[in-house]
Tab-separated table of C-alpha atoms in Angstrom:
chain	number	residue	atom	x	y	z
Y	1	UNK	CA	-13.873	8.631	15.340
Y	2	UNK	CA	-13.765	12.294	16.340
Y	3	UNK	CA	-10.460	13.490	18.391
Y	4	UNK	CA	-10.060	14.809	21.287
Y	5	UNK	CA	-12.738	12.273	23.215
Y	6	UNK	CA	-13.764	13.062	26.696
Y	7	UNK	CA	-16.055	13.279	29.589
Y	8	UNK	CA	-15.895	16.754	30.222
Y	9	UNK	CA	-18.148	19.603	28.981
Y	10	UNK	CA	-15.054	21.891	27.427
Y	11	UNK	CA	-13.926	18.673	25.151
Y	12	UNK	CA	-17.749	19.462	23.473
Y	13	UNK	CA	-16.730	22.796	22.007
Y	14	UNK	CA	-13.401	22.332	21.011
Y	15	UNK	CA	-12.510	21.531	17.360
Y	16	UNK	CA	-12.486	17.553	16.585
Y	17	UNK	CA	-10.275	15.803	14.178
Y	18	UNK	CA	-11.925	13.200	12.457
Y	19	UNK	CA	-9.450	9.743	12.138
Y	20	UNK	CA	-10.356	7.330	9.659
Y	21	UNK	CA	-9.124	3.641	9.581
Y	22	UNK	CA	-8.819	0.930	7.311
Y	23	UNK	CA	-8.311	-2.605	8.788
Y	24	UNK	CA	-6.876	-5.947	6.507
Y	25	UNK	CA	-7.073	-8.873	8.765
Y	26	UNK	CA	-5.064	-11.928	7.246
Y	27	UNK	CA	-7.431	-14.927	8.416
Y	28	UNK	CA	-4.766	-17.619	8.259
Y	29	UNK	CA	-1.973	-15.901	10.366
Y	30	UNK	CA	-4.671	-14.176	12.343
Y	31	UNK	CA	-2.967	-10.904	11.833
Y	32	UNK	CA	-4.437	-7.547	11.378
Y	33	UNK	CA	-2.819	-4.810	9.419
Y	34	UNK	CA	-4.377	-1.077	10.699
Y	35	UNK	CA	-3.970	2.171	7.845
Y	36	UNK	CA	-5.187	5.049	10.328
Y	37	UNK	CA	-5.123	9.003	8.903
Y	38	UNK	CA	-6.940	12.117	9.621
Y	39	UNK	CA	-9.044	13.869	7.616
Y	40	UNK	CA	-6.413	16.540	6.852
Y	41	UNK	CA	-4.404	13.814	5.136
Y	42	UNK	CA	-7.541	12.338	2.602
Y	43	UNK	CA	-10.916	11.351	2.878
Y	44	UNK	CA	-12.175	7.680	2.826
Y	45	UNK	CA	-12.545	7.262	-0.416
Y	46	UNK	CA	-11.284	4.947	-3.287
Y	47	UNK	CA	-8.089	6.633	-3.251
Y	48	UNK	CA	-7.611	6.725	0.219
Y	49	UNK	CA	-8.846	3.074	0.097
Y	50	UNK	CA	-6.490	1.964	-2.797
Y	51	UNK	CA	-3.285	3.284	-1.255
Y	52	UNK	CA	-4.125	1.514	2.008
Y	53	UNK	CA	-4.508	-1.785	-0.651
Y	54	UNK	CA	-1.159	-1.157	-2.526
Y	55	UNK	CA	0.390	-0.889	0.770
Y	56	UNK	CA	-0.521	-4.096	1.847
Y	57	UNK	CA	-0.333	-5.805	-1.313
Y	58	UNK	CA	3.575	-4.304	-1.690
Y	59	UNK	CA	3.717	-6.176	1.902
Y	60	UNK	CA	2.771	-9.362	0.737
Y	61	UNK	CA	5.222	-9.257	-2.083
Y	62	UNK	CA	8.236	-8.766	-0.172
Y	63	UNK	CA	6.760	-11.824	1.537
Y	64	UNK	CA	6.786	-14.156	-1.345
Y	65	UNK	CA	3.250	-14.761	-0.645
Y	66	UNK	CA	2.189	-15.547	-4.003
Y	67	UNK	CA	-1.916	-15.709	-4.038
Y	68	UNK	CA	-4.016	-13.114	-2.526
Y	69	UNK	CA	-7.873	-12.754	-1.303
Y	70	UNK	CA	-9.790	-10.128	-0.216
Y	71	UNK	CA	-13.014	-10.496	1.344
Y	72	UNK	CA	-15.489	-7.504	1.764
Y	73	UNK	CA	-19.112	-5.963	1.167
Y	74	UNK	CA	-20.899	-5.065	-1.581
Y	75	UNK	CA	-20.175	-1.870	-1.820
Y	76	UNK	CA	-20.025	-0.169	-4.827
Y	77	UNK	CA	-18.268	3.137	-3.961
Y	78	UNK	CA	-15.184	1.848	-1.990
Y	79	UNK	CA	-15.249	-2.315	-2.972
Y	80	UNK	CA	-16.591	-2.296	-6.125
Y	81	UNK	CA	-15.431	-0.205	-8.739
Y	82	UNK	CA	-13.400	0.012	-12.226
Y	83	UNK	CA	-10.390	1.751	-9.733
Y	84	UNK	CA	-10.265	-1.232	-7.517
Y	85	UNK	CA	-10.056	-3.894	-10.474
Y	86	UNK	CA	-7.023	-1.501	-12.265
Y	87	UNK	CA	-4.967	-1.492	-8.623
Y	88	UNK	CA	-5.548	-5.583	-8.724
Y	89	UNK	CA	-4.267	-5.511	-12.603
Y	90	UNK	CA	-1.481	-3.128	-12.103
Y	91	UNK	CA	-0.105	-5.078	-8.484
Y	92	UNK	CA	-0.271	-8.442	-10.414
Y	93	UNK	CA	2.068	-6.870	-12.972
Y	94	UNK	CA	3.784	-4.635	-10.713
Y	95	UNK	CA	4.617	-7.175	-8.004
Y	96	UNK	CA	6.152	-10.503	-9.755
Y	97	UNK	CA	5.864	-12.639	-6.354
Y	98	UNK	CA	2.160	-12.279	-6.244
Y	99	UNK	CA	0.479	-14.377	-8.776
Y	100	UNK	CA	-3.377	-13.682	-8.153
Y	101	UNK	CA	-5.488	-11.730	-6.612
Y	102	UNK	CA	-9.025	-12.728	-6.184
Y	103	UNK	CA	-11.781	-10.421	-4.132
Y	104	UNK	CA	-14.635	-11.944	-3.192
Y	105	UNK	CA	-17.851	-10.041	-1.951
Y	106	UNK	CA	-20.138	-11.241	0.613
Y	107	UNK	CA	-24.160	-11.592	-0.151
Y	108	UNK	CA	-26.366	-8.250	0.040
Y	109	UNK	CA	-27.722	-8.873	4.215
Y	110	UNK	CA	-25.141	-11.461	5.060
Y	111	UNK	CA	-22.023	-8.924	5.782
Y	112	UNK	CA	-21.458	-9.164	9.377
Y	113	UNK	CA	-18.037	-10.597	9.016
């Protein structure tokens, strides 16, 4: 999403700010937990990605919320990688009060959420 938006011409030529988001929505408390930066801060990849995951999983552990599941695509740059898997390893060691984390990935055409 490019920053600043607007209706008028001058907004066109002025420099934008590209903001990035990364959304976790917890299905059965219907809450949504929002990781917004700029591209100044780090791109949107699997780093940027993981942190945003540690964060939330370091969430859930002060919660005593013991099993964890992710849903998401199939893909293989941001979803699906040997960097993912480690940061699931690492939090089930790191954080005692979560027990397991399982992600699941939805079928190739089906990902509408």
């Amino acid at each position: 999403m490019p920053l600043p938006k607007g209706d008028v011409s001058s907004f066109y030529y002025r420099s934008k700010l590209n903001v990035l988001n990364f959304t976790i929505y917890d299905m059965q408390k219907n809450i949504a937990d929002c990781y917004v930066w700029d591209v100044s801060n780090g791109h949107r990849g699997v780093n940027e990605l993981g942190t945003c995951i540690w964060k939330y999983l370091e969430m859930k552990s002060d919660k005593n919320e013991g099993d964890v599941i992710f849903y998401s695509d199939n893909c293989p740059g941001k979803n699906k990688n040997k960097f993912i898997l480690a940061l699931y390893i690492h939090a089930v060691h790191q954080f005692k009060n979560i027990k397991t984390i399982t992600h699941k990935y939805l079928i190739k055409g089906h990902t509408q959420n």
